[in-house]
Short mmCIF file of C-alpha atoms in Angstrom, two decimals:
data_model
loop_
_atom_site.label_atom_id
_atom_site.label_comp_id
_atom_site.label_asym_id
_atom_site.label_seq_id
_atom_site.Cartn_x
_atom_site.Cartn_y
_atom_site.Cartn_z
CA MET G 361 -1.55 -39.54 -18.60
CA SER G 362 0.64 -37.75 -16.06
CA PRO G 363 3.91 -36.30 -17.37
CA SER G 364 5.65 -37.47 -14.21
CA THR G 365 5.20 -41.16 -15.05
CA SER G 366 7.64 -41.14 -18.02
CA PRO G 367 4.99 -42.31 -20.48
CA SER G 368 5.89 -44.68 -23.26
CA PRO G 369 6.02 -43.36 -26.83
CA GLU G 370 2.68 -42.29 -28.17
CA SER G 371 1.85 -42.84 -31.84
CA ALA G 372 -1.04 -42.17 -34.14
CA VAL G 373 -1.93 -42.53 -37.80
CA LEU G 374 -4.62 -40.21 -39.16
CA ILE G 375 -6.13 -40.01 -42.61
CA ILE G 376 -7.74 -36.60 -42.94
CA PRO G 377 -9.58 -34.64 -45.63
CA ASN G 378 -9.05 -30.92 -46.21
CA ILE G 379 -11.49 -29.87 -43.52
CA ARG G 380 -10.34 -27.36 -40.91
CA ALA G 381 -11.87 -29.25 -37.99
CA GLU G 382 -10.02 -32.42 -39.01
CA ILE G 383 -6.71 -30.58 -39.30
CA GLU G 384 -7.23 -29.09 -35.85
CA ARG G 385 -8.15 -32.50 -34.45
CA ALA G 386 -4.84 -33.89 -35.74
CA GLU G 387 -2.91 -30.94 -34.35
CA ASN G 388 -4.64 -31.21 -30.98
CA MET G 389 -3.90 -34.94 -30.75
CA LEU G 390 -0.23 -34.30 -31.35
CA LEU G 391 -0.14 -31.38 -28.92
CA ALA G 392 -1.87 -33.44 -26.23
CA ALA G 393 0.68 -36.23 -26.65
CA MET G 394 3.51 -33.69 -26.37
CA SER G 395 1.94 -32.23 -23.23
CA ALA G 396 1.72 -35.71 -21.73
CA HIS G 397 5.45 -36.06 -22.34
CA GLY G 398 6.22 -32.74 -20.69
CA TYR G 399 7.20 -30.76 -23.76
CA PRO G 400 7.20 -27.02 -23.08
CA ASP G 401 5.00 -24.47 -24.80
CA ALA G 402 7.78 -23.38 -27.18
CA ALA G 403 8.17 -26.96 -28.41
CA ARG G 404 4.44 -27.34 -28.99
CA PHE G 405 4.39 -23.99 -30.84
CA ALA G 406 7.21 -25.20 -33.10
CA VAL G 407 5.73 -28.61 -33.87
CA ARG G 408 2.26 -27.23 -34.43
CA LEU G 409 3.62 -24.69 -36.90
CA ALA G 410 5.58 -27.32 -38.82
CA LEU G 411 2.59 -29.67 -38.91
CA GLU G 412 0.27 -26.87 -40.01
CA GLU G 413 2.61 -25.78 -42.80
CA SER G 414 3.16 -29.32 -44.04
CA ILE G 415 -0.55 -30.14 -44.10
CA VAL G 416 -1.38 -26.90 -45.94
CA ASN G 417 1.40 -27.63 -48.45
CA ALA G 418 0.06 -31.17 -48.96
CA PHE G 419 -3.47 -30.00 -49.72
CA ARG G 420 -2.68 -26.78 -51.56
CA HIS G 421 0.30 -27.88 -53.65
CA GLY G 422 0.47 -31.67 -53.42
CA HIS G 423 -3.19 -32.18 -54.24
CA LYS G 424 -3.46 -29.43 -56.84
CA GLY G 425 -5.71 -30.80 -59.57
CA LEU G 426 -6.84 -33.79 -57.52
CA PRO G 427 -10.40 -34.24 -56.19
CA ALA G 428 -11.10 -31.91 -53.25
CA ASP G 429 -11.83 -34.82 -50.91
CA THR G 430 -8.43 -36.51 -51.46
CA PRO G 431 -7.07 -37.15 -47.95
CA VAL G 432 -3.54 -36.88 -46.55
CA ARG G 433 -1.97 -39.37 -44.17
CA ILE G 434 -0.40 -38.08 -40.98
CA GLU G 435 1.76 -40.20 -38.69
CA PHE G 436 3.43 -39.11 -35.52
CA THR G 437 5.30 -40.62 -32.60
CA VAL G 438 6.08 -38.60 -29.51
CA TRP G 439 9.16 -39.87 -27.71
CA ARG G 440 10.72 -38.62 -24.51
CA ASP G 441 13.35 -36.56 -26.29
CA HIS G 442 12.05 -36.14 -29.83
CA VAL G 443 8.96 -36.15 -32.01
CA ASP G 444 8.78 -37.89 -35.37
CA LEU G 445 6.10 -36.92 -37.83
CA SER G 446 5.33 -37.53 -41.46
CA ILE G 447 2.74 -36.12 -43.80
CA GLU G 448 2.03 -37.94 -47.05
CA ASP G 449 -0.10 -36.61 -49.88
CA GLN G 450 -1.27 -38.37 -53.01
CA GLY G 451 0.16 -35.89 -55.47
CA PRO G 452 2.98 -36.26 -57.98
CA GLY G 453 5.68 -35.08 -55.57
CA PHE G 454 7.55 -31.96 -54.65
CA LYS G 455 11.11 -30.77 -55.24
CA PRO G 456 12.22 -28.52 -52.37
CA ALA G 457 15.00 -27.10 -54.55
CA ASP G 458 12.35 -25.54 -56.79
CA VAL G 459 11.20 -23.21 -53.99
CA PRO G 460 12.99 -19.84 -54.22
CA ASP G 461 14.63 -18.54 -51.05
CA PRO G 462 11.94 -16.26 -49.56
CA THR G 463 14.48 -14.41 -47.39
CA LEU G 464 16.36 -12.91 -50.35
CA ASP G 465 15.71 -9.19 -50.76
CA GLU G 466 14.14 -9.72 -54.18
CA ASN G 467 11.67 -12.25 -52.74
CA LEU G 468 10.81 -10.52 -49.47
CA GLU G 469 7.60 -9.00 -50.84
CA ARG G 470 6.39 -12.24 -52.43
CA PRO G 471 3.41 -13.45 -50.40
CA THR G 472 4.16 -17.19 -50.75
CA GLY G 473 6.92 -19.74 -50.21
CA ARG G 474 7.65 -19.48 -46.48
CA GLY G 475 6.14 -22.73 -45.18
CA LEU G 476 9.17 -24.90 -45.94
CA LEU G 477 11.50 -22.27 -44.48
CA LEU G 478 9.58 -22.35 -41.20
CA MET G 479 9.50 -26.15 -41.12
CA ARG G 480 13.28 -26.25 -41.55
CA ALA G 481 13.83 -23.52 -38.96
CA TYR G 482 11.95 -25.32 -36.20
CA MET G 483 12.63 -28.97 -37.00
CA ALA G 484 15.94 -30.81 -36.60
CA ARG G 485 15.21 -32.77 -39.77
CA VAL G 486 12.96 -32.16 -42.76
CA GLU G 487 13.23 -34.66 -45.58
CA TYR G 488 11.10 -35.30 -48.64
CA VAL G 489 11.05 -38.99 -49.47
CA GLY G 490 9.49 -41.28 -52.03
CA ARG G 491 8.56 -39.31 -55.12
CA GLY G 492 8.56 -36.17 -52.99
CA ASN G 493 5.00 -36.61 -51.73
CA ARG G 494 5.94 -37.55 -48.18
CA VAL G 495 7.72 -35.21 -45.80
CA GLU G 496 9.36 -36.67 -42.71
CA MET G 497 10.30 -34.37 -39.86
CA THR G 498 11.95 -34.72 -36.48
CA TYR G 499 11.72 -32.26 -33.62
CA ARG G 500 14.34 -32.64 -30.91
CA ARG G 501 13.59 -31.50 -27.39
CA PRO G 502 16.13 -28.87 -26.30
CA PRO G 503 18.55 -30.52 -23.79
CA GLN G 504 17.67 -28.23 -20.85
CA THR G 505 14.06 -29.41 -20.80
CA ALA G 506 14.65 -33.14 -21.37
CA GLY G 507 12.68 -35.24 -18.94
CA LYS G 508 11.15 -32.34 -17.07
CA PRO G 509 7.38 -32.36 -16.67
CA ALA G 510 5.30 -29.56 -18.15
CA ALA G 511 4.83 -26.48 -15.99
CA MET P 647 -16.29 -3.41 -32.75
CA ALA P 648 -16.76 -6.62 -34.65
CA THR P 649 -19.92 -6.68 -36.67
CA GLY P 650 -21.63 -9.78 -38.01
CA SER P 651 -19.07 -12.46 -38.78
CA SER P 652 -16.14 -10.06 -39.11
CA ARG P 653 -12.75 -11.55 -38.21
CA LEU P 654 -11.57 -8.12 -37.04
CA ARG P 655 -12.20 -5.57 -34.33
CA VAL P 656 -11.74 -2.16 -35.88
CA LYS P 657 -11.27 1.16 -34.14
CA HIS P 658 -10.91 4.54 -35.85
CA GLU P 659 -9.09 7.18 -33.85
CA ARG P 660 -8.27 10.48 -35.53
CA ASP P 661 -6.82 9.45 -38.89
CA ILE P 662 -5.52 6.08 -37.66
CA THR P 663 -7.32 2.79 -38.15
CA GLN P 664 -6.53 0.17 -35.50
CA VAL P 665 -7.26 -3.46 -36.18
CA GLU P 666 -7.28 -6.44 -33.81
CA PHE P 667 -8.02 -10.05 -34.65
CA VAL P 668 -11.04 -11.92 -33.35
CA ASP P 669 -9.21 -15.25 -33.65
CA ARG P 670 -6.34 -16.33 -31.42
CA ASN P 671 -5.09 -18.67 -34.14
CA ILE P 672 -4.74 -17.24 -37.64
CA LEU P 673 -4.34 -20.53 -39.47
CA ASP P 674 -7.54 -21.29 -41.33
CA GLU P 675 -7.18 -20.34 -45.00
CA ALA P 676 -10.76 -19.18 -45.35
CA ASN P 677 -10.39 -16.92 -42.32
CA ILE P 678 -7.06 -15.58 -43.57
CA GLN P 679 -8.63 -14.74 -46.91
CA GLN P 680 -11.49 -12.97 -45.17
CA ILE P 681 -9.05 -11.01 -42.99
CA GLY P 682 -7.18 -9.90 -46.12
CA GLU P 683 -10.37 -8.77 -47.79
CA GLU P 684 -11.62 -6.89 -44.73
CA ILE P 685 -8.32 -5.05 -44.29
CA ALA P 686 -8.16 -4.28 -48.02
CA SER P 687 -11.58 -2.63 -47.70
CA LEU P 688 -10.31 -0.53 -44.80
CA ILE P 689 -7.31 0.57 -46.84
CA ASP P 690 -9.52 1.44 -49.81
CA ALA P 691 -11.75 3.54 -47.56
CA SER P 692 -9.02 6.07 -46.81
CA PRO P 693 -7.21 8.39 -49.24
CA SER P 694 -3.97 8.15 -47.20
CA PRO P 695 -4.38 5.14 -44.95
CA LYS P 696 -2.66 4.84 -41.60
CA LEU P 697 -3.16 1.32 -40.36
CA LEU P 698 -2.09 -0.29 -37.08
CA ILE P 699 -2.48 -4.06 -36.82
CA ASN P 700 -2.46 -5.12 -33.19
CA PHE P 701 -1.44 -8.74 -32.54
CA SER P 702 -2.14 -8.72 -28.79
CA SER P 703 -4.74 -11.48 -29.05
CA VAL P 704 -2.82 -13.74 -31.43
CA ASP P 705 -1.19 -16.99 -30.26
CA HIS P 706 -0.45 -18.67 -33.59
CA LEU P 707 -0.18 -17.73 -37.23
CA SER P 708 0.93 -19.54 -40.35
CA SER P 709 2.90 -18.64 -43.44
CA ALA P 710 -0.44 -18.09 -45.20
CA ALA P 711 -1.16 -15.31 -42.69
CA LEU P 712 2.29 -13.84 -43.34
CA GLY P 713 1.45 -13.89 -47.04
CA THR P 714 -1.69 -11.89 -46.43
CA LEU P 715 0.27 -9.37 -44.33
CA ILE P 716 2.72 -8.98 -47.22
CA THR P 717 -0.14 -8.42 -49.65
CA ILE P 718 -1.54 -5.78 -47.26
CA ASN P 719 1.90 -4.17 -47.04
CA ASN P 720 2.19 -4.08 -50.84
CA LYS P 721 -1.26 -2.50 -51.09
CA MET P 722 -0.34 0.09 -48.47
CA LYS P 723 2.83 0.96 -50.35
CA ALA P 724 0.88 1.38 -53.57
CA ARG P 725 -1.48 3.73 -51.75
CA LYS P 726 1.41 5.54 -50.07
CA GLY P 727 -0.07 4.60 -46.73
CA GLN P 728 1.62 3.80 -43.43
CA LEU P 729 1.41 0.34 -41.88
CA ARG P 730 2.49 -0.54 -38.35
CA LEU P 731 2.41 -3.85 -36.45
CA ALA P 732 2.37 -4.01 -32.65
CA ASN P 733 2.10 -6.29 -29.61
CA ILE P 734 3.53 -9.35 -31.31
CA ASP P 735 4.05 -12.33 -29.00
CA PRO P 736 7.76 -13.27 -28.73
CA GLN P 737 7.15 -16.69 -30.30
CA ILE P 738 5.42 -15.10 -33.26
CA TYR P 739 8.06 -12.40 -33.52
CA GLU P 740 10.55 -15.23 -33.94
CA VAL P 741 8.56 -16.29 -37.02
CA PHE P 742 8.96 -12.77 -38.42
CA LYS P 743 12.70 -12.94 -37.73
CA ILE P 744 13.16 -16.37 -39.32
CA THR P 745 11.41 -15.18 -42.46
CA LYS P 746 13.27 -11.84 -42.29
CA LEU P 747 9.91 -10.09 -42.42
CA ASP P 748 11.00 -8.08 -39.39
CA ARG P 749 12.94 -6.10 -42.01
CA LEU P 750 9.90 -5.54 -44.20
CA PHE P 751 7.43 -4.42 -41.54
CA SER P 752 7.50 -1.58 -39.04
CA ILE P 753 7.06 -3.54 -35.80
CA HIS P 754 6.54 -1.89 -32.42
CA ASP P 755 6.39 -3.21 -28.86
CA ASN P 756 2.96 -1.76 -28.18
CA ALA P 757 0.15 0.24 -29.73
CA GLU P 758 1.26 3.50 -28.13
CA ALA P 759 4.72 3.28 -29.69
CA ALA P 760 3.22 2.34 -33.03
CA ILE P 761 0.79 5.26 -32.96
CA ALA P 762 3.58 7.66 -32.03
CA SER P 763 5.56 6.49 -35.09
CA PHE P 764 2.96 7.61 -37.65
CA THR P 765 3.98 10.78 -39.48
#
């Protein structure tokens, strides 16, 4: 699809197991849809990072104690000016407030706990819904690139 | 040179060990774990390690990779070694800034500057 044809929103629903190739397939589908809508490299970097972090959190933390083949559900819609995505695991839920601030001096040398920080830094909205097992995120295209085709 | 299925390219020059990544994307947890183990072995091999990690080939990394870098940094501190990072892509440097890890690591524009900073 050419970015110059103002494509209609592109959506997908994927159910994926914790297999690297499947995670990359989901990421590549989303990145391809963003490219088709003319999102710049920085936007694709940001969304890929947020998706990666949320998927890893879902499998590592959400599915802790569940069978290894328990899948997560990924949904995304790429619009002209924003991207909606959600990642739902089958775990008991997550309370973001329980995650200590990794940027505090006393936590700087802790090797974990930065995924949520990065998701919040790059996304306009990060919200845990349901019992805390589904994260919904929105990326907003910076105004100066709205509607422009990819370089 | 990378040997076997190593995730690293390693170069020893004088007393400095330089490391580059084979992978452009440091996202896969198994790879990240292997990278951590390989670098830990390099640190253990020197009585006073001086380690330069060169990010010139890296396009993406995740918080799991940052975690491994922190573990490496902690190990280097325990060994009283010196760790330097160099050639970090601006988008990835932003990740270090967001997480405030730019304060924890000694980050240099290029390998030459990093090498010059070893004492």
